Tab-separated table of C-alpha atoms and ligand atoms in Angstrom:
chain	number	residue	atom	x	y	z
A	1	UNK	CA	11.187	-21.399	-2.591
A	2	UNK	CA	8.678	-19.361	-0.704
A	3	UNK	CA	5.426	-18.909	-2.930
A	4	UNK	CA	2.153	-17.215	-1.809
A	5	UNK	CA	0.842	-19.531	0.851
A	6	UNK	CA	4.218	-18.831	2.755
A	7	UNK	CA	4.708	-15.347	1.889
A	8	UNK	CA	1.446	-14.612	3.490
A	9	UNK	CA	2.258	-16.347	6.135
A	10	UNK	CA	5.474	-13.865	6.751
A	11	UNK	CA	2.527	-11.067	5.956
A	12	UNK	CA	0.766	-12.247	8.653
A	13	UNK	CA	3.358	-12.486	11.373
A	14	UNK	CA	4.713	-9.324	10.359
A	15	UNK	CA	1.095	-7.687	10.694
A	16	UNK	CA	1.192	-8.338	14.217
A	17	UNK	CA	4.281	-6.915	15.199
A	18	UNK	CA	5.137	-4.322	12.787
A	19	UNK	CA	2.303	-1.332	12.583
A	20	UNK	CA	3.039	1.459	14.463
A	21	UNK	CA	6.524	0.565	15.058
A	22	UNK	CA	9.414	3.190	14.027
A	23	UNK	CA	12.717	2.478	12.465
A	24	UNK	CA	15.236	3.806	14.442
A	25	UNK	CA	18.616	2.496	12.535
A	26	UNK	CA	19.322	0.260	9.592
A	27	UNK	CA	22.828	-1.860	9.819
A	28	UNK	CA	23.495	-3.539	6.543
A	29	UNK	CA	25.987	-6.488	5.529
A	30	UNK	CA	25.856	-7.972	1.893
A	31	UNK	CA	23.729	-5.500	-0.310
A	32	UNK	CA	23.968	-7.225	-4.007
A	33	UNK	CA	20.133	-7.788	-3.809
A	34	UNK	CA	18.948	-4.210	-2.513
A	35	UNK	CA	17.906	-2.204	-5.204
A	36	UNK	CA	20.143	1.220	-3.649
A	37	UNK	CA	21.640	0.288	-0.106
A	38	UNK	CA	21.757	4.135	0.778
A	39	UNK	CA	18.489	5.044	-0.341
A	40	UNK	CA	17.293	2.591	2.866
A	41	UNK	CA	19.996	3.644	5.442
A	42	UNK	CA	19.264	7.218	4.866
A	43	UNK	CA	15.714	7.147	4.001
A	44	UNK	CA	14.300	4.216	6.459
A	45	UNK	CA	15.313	5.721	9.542
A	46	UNK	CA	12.838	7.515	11.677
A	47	UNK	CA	9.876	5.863	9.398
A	48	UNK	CA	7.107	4.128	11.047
A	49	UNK	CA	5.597	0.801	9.223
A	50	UNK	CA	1.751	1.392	8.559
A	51	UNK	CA	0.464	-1.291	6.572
A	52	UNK	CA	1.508	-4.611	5.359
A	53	UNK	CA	0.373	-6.024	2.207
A	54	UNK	CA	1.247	-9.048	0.164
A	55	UNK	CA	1.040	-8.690	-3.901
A	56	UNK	CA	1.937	-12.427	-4.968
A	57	UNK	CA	5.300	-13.150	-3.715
A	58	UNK	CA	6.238	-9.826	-2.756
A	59	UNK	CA	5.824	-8.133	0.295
A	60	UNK	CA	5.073	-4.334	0.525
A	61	UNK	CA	5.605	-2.767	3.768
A	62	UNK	CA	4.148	0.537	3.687
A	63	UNK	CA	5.638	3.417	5.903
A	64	UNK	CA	3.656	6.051	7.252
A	65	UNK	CA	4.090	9.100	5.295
A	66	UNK	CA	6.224	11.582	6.211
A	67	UNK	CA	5.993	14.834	4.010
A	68	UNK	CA	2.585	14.589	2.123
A	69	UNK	CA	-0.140	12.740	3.306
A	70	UNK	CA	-0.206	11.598	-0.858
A	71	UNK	CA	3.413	10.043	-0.805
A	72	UNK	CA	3.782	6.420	-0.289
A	73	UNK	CA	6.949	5.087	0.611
A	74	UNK	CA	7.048	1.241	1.363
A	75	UNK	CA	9.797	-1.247	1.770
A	76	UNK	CA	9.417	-4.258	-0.832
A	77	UNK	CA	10.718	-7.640	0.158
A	78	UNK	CA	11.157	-10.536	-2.378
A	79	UNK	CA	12.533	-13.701	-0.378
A	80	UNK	CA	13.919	-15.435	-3.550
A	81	UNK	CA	14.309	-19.154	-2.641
A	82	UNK	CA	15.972	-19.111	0.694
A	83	UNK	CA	15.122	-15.396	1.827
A	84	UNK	CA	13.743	-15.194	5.600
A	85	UNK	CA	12.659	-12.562	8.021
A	86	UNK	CA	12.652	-12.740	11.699
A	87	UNK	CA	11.534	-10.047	14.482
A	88	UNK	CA	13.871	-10.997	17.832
A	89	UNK	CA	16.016	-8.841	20.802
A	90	UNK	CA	18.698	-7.828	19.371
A	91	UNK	CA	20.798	-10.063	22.031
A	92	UNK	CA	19.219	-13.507	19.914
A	93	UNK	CA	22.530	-14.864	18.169
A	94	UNK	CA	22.914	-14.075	14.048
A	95	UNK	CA	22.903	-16.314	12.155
A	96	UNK	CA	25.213	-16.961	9.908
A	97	UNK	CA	24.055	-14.823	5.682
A	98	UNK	CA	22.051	-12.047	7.849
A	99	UNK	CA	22.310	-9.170	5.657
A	100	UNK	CA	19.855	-6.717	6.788
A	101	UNK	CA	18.946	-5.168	10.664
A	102	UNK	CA	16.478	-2.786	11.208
A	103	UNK	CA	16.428	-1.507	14.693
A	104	UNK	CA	13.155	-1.006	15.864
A	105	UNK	CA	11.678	1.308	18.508
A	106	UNK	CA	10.603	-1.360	21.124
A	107	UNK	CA	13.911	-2.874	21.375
A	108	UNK	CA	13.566	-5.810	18.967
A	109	UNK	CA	15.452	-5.606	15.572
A	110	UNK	CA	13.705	-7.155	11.975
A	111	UNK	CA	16.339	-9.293	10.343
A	112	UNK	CA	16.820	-10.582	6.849
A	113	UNK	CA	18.742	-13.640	6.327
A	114	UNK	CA	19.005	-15.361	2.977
A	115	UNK	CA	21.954	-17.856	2.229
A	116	UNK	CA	21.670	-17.879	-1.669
A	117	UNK	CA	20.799	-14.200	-1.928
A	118	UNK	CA	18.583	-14.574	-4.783
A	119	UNK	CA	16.138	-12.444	-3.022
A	120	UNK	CA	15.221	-8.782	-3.737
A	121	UNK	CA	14.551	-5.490	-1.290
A	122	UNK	CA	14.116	-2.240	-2.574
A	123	UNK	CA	12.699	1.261	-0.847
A	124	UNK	CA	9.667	2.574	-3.451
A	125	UNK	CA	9.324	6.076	-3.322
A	126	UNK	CA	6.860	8.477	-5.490
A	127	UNK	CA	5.653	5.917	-7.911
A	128	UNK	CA	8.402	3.096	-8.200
A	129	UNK	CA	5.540	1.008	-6.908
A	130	UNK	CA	3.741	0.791	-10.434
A	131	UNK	CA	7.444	0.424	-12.071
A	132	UNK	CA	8.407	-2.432	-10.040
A	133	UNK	CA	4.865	-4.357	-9.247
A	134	UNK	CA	2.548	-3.103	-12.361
A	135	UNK	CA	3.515	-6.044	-15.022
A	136	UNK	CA	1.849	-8.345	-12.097
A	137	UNK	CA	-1.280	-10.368	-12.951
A	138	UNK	CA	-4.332	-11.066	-10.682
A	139	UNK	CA	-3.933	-12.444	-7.670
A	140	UNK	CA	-4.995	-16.127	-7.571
A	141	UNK	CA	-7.401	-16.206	-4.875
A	142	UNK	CA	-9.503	-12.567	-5.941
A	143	UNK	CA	-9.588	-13.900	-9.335
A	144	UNK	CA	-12.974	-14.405	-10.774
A	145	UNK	CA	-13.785	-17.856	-12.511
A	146	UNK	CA	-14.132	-15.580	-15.482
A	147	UNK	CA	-11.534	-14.213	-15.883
A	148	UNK	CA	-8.868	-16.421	-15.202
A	149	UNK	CA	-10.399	-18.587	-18.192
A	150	UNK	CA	-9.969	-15.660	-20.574
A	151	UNK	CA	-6.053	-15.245	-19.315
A	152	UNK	CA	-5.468	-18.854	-19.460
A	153	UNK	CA	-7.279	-18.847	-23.139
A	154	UNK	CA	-5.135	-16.136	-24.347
A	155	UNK	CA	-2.301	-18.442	-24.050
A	156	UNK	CA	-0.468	-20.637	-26.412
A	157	UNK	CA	1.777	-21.762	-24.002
A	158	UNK	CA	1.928	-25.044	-21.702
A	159	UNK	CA	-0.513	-24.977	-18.768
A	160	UNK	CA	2.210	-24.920	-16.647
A	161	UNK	CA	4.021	-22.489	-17.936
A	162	UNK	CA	0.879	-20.158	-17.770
A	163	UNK	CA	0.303	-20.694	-13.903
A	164	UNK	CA	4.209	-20.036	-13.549
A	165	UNK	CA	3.774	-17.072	-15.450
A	166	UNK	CA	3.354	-13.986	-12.523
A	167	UNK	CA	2.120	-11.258	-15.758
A	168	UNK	CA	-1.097	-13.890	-15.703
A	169	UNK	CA	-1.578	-14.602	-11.807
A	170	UNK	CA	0.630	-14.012	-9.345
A	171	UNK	CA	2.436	-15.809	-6.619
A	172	UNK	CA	2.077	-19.304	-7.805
A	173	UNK	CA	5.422	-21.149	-8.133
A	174	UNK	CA	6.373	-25.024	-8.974
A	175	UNK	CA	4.656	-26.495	-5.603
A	176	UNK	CA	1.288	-25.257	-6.073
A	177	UNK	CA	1.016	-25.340	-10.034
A	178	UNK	CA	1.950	-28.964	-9.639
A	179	UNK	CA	-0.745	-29.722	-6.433
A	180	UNK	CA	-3.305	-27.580	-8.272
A	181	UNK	CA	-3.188	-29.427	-11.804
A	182	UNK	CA	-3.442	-32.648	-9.796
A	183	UNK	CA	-6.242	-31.571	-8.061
A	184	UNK	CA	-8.321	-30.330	-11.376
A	185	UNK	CA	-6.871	-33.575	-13.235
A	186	UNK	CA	-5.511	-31.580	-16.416
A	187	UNK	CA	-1.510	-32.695	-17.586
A	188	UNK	CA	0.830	-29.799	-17.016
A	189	UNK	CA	1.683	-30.353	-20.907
A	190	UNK	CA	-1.629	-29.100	-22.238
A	191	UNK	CA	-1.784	-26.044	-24.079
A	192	UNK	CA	-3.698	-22.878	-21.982
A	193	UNK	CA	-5.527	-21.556	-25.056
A	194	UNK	CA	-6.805	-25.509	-25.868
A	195	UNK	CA	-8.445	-26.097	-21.992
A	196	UNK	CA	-12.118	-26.650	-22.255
A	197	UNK	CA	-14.409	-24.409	-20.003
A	198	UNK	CA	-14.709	-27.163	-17.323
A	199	UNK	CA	-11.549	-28.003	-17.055
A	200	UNK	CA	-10.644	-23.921	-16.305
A	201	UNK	CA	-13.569	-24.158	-13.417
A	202	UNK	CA	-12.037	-27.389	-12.250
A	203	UNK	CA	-8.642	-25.756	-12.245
A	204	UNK	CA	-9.572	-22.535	-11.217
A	205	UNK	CA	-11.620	-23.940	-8.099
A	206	UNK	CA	-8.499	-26.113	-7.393
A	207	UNK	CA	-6.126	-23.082	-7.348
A	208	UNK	CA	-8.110	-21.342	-4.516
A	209	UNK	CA	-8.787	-24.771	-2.395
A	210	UNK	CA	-5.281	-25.210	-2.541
A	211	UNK	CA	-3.951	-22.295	-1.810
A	212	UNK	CA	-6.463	-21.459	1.249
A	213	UNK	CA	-5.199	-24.855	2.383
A	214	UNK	CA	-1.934	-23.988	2.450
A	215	UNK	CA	-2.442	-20.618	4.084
A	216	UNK	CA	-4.362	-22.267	6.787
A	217	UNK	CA	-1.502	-24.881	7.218
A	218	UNK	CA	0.935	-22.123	6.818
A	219	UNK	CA	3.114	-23.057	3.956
A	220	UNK	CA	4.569	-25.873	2.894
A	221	UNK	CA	8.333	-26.128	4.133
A	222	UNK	CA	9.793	-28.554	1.629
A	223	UNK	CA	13.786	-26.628	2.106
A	224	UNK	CA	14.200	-24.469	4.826
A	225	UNK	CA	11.390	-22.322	4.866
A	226	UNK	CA	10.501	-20.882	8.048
A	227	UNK	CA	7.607	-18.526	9.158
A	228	UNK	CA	8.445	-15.372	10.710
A	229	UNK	CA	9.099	-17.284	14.435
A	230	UNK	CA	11.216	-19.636	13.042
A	231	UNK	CA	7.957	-22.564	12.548
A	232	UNK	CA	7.987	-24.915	9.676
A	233	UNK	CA	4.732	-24.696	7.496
A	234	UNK	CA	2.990	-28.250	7.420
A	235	UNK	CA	1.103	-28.250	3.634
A	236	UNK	CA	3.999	-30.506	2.702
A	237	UNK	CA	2.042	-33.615	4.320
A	238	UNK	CA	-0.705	-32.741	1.919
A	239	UNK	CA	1.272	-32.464	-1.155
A	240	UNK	CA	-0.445	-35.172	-3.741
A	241	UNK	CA	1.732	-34.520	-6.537
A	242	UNK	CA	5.021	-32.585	-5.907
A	243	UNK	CA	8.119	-34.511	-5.648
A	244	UNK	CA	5.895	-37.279	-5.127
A	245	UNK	CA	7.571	-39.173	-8.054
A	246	UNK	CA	7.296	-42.744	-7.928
A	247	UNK	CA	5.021	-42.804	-5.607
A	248	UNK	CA	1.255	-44.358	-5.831
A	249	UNK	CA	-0.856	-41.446	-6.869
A	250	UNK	CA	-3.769	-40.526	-3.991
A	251	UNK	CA	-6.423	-40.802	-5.989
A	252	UNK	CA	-6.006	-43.565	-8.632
A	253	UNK	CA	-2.953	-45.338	-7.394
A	254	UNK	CA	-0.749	-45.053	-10.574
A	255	UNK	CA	2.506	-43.868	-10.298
A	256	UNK	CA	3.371	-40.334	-9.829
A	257	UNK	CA	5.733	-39.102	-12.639
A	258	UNK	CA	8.290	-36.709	-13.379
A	259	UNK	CA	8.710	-34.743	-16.141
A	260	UNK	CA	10.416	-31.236	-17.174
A	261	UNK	CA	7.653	-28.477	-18.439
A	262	UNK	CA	8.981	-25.230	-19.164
A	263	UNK	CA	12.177	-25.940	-17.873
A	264	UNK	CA	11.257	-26.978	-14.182
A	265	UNK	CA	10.303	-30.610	-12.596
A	266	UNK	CA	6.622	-31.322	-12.856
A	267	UNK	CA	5.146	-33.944	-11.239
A	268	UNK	CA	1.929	-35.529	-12.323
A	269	UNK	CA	-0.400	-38.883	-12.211
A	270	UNK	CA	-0.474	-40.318	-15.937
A	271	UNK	CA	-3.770	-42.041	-15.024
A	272	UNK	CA	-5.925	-39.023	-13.465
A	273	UNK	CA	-4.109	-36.262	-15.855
A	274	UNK	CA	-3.710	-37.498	-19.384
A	275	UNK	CA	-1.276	-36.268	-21.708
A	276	UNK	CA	-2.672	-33.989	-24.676
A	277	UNK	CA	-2.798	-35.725	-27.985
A	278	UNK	CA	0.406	-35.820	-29.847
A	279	UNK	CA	0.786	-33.228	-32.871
A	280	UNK	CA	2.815	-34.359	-35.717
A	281	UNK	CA	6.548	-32.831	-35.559
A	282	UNK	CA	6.666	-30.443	-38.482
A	283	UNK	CA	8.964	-31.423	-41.247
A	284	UNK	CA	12.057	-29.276	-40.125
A	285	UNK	CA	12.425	-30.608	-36.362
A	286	UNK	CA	12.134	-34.149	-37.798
A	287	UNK	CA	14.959	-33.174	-40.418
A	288	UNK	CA	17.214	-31.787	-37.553
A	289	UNK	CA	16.578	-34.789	-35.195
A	290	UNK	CA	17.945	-37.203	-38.278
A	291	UNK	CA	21.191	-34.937	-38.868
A	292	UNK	CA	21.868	-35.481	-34.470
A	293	UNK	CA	21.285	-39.003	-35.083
A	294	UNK	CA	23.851	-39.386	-37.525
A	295	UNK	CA	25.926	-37.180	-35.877
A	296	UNK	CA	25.357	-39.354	-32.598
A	297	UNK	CA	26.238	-42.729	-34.460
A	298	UNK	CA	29.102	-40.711	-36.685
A	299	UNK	CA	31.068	-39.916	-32.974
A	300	UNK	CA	29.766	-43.382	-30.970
A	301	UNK	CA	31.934	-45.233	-34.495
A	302	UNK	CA	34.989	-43.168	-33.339
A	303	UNK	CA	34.727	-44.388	-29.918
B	1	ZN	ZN1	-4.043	-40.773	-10.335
């Protein structure tokens, strides 16, 4: 699933062939993940892209206004998990879940492919932008030190839950939650609001080292994500933690577990990130784990 260091990779490519260029027709297949299909073939053609920008895992490609020099009209792009762009001659075969084709005015058409279609696109006009995008936190690598310690405080959730959480920071998804607790040594189990000040420096300076690493590497392509010309990221040889499970941690040489946090695999070293002290189980789960047990021994006797 594409998370910030690949999404601004995508941002990147697209910044250097998209200003300037006009839409001149929009051919659409599958449309369950645009927001309103006709908005974009009526409204996108004749627009020129201006600016790209990046806002976690989002994309936001602004158009060049048309009316009002005030309105701002962009085209938002979510890749979901499989969700990929490309910029080619329109003569370049199609492959197979290509859902979106956007002529453009020097020949070349931008394509969106995305097999699993969990991705999102949507045409913001006249202050959808703050509808769609304002719940978003801070993005991870402007974020001072500060800061991200008091968001991360605030929070009685698991640690990695809270970097998962896009309303805290944005654009940080299982990969690079799992690489930065590694790096800053803290278990994904611990509880935000209970981190000590260090370990929030050590964490927050791990978030940004990471991150810039990946960036520079261009992603890590762990599934089938591509970059806008169709090249594989290569952060995935760096990975230290993530779906590294049974393997000999980098640092320590313990083995890398596996564990579900908030619903989604983390991986961690045991050794470098210990688990938070166990709290006693208040009275009621305790009663409700005995009534399963006897339940479980109650249908194993019928067997
Ligand atoms: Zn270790």
């Amino acid at each position: 699933m594409p998370e910030l260091p690949e999404v601004e990779t995508v941002a990147r490519g697209l910044r250097e062939v998209l200003p300037g260029r006009r839409v001149l027709s929009v051919r659409l297949g599958k449309t369950d993940f645009i927001d309103d299909p006709a908005a974009l073939e009526q409204d996108l053609p004749g627009s020129t892209f201006a600016r790209i920008r990046r806002l976690g895992k989002y994309l936001l490609l602004d158009l060049e206004p048309r009316k009002t020099p005030a309105e701002q009209t962009s085209l938002l792009i979510h890749l979901g998990m499989t969700g990929k762009l490309s910029v080619c001659p329109p003569e370049t075969p199609v492959p197979l879940h290509t859902h979106v084709f956007l002529a453009l005015d020097d020949g070349r058409e931008l394509r969106y492919n995305d097999v699993r279609r969990f991705g999102r696109m949507a045409l913001l006009a006249n202050g959808a932008h703050e509808r769609v995008l304002g719940g978003l936190g801070l993005e991870p690598l402007e974020i001072s030190e500060g800061e991200f310690r008091t968001r991360i405080q605030a929070r009685k959730s698991r640690i990695k839950a809270v970097l998962l959480n896009q309303a805290v920071v944005r654009g940080i998804g299982n990969i690079y939650a799992d690489e930065s607790l590694w790096r800053a040594r803290i278990h994904p189990e611990k509880i935000g609001a209970r981190l000590k000040d260090d370990e929030l420096r050590r964490l927050h300076r791990a978030v940004q080292h990471i991150l810039r690493e990946a960036i520079r590497l261009r992603g890590s392509s762990v599934s089938d994500y591509v970059d806008l010309d169709g090249g594989r990221g290569e952060f995935q040889q760096k990975h230290r933690a993530y779906q590294r499970d049974g393997k000999k941690c980098a640092r320590c040489a313990a083995i890398i577990r596996r564990i579900i946090v908030a619903g989604r695999s983390s991986h961690f070293c045991p050794q470098c990130q210990p688990a938070p002290p166990k709290r006693r189980k208040p009275r009621k789960v305790a009663k409700q784990r005995s009534r399963k047990r006897a339940l479980r021994s109650r249908s194993k006797a019928k067997r």
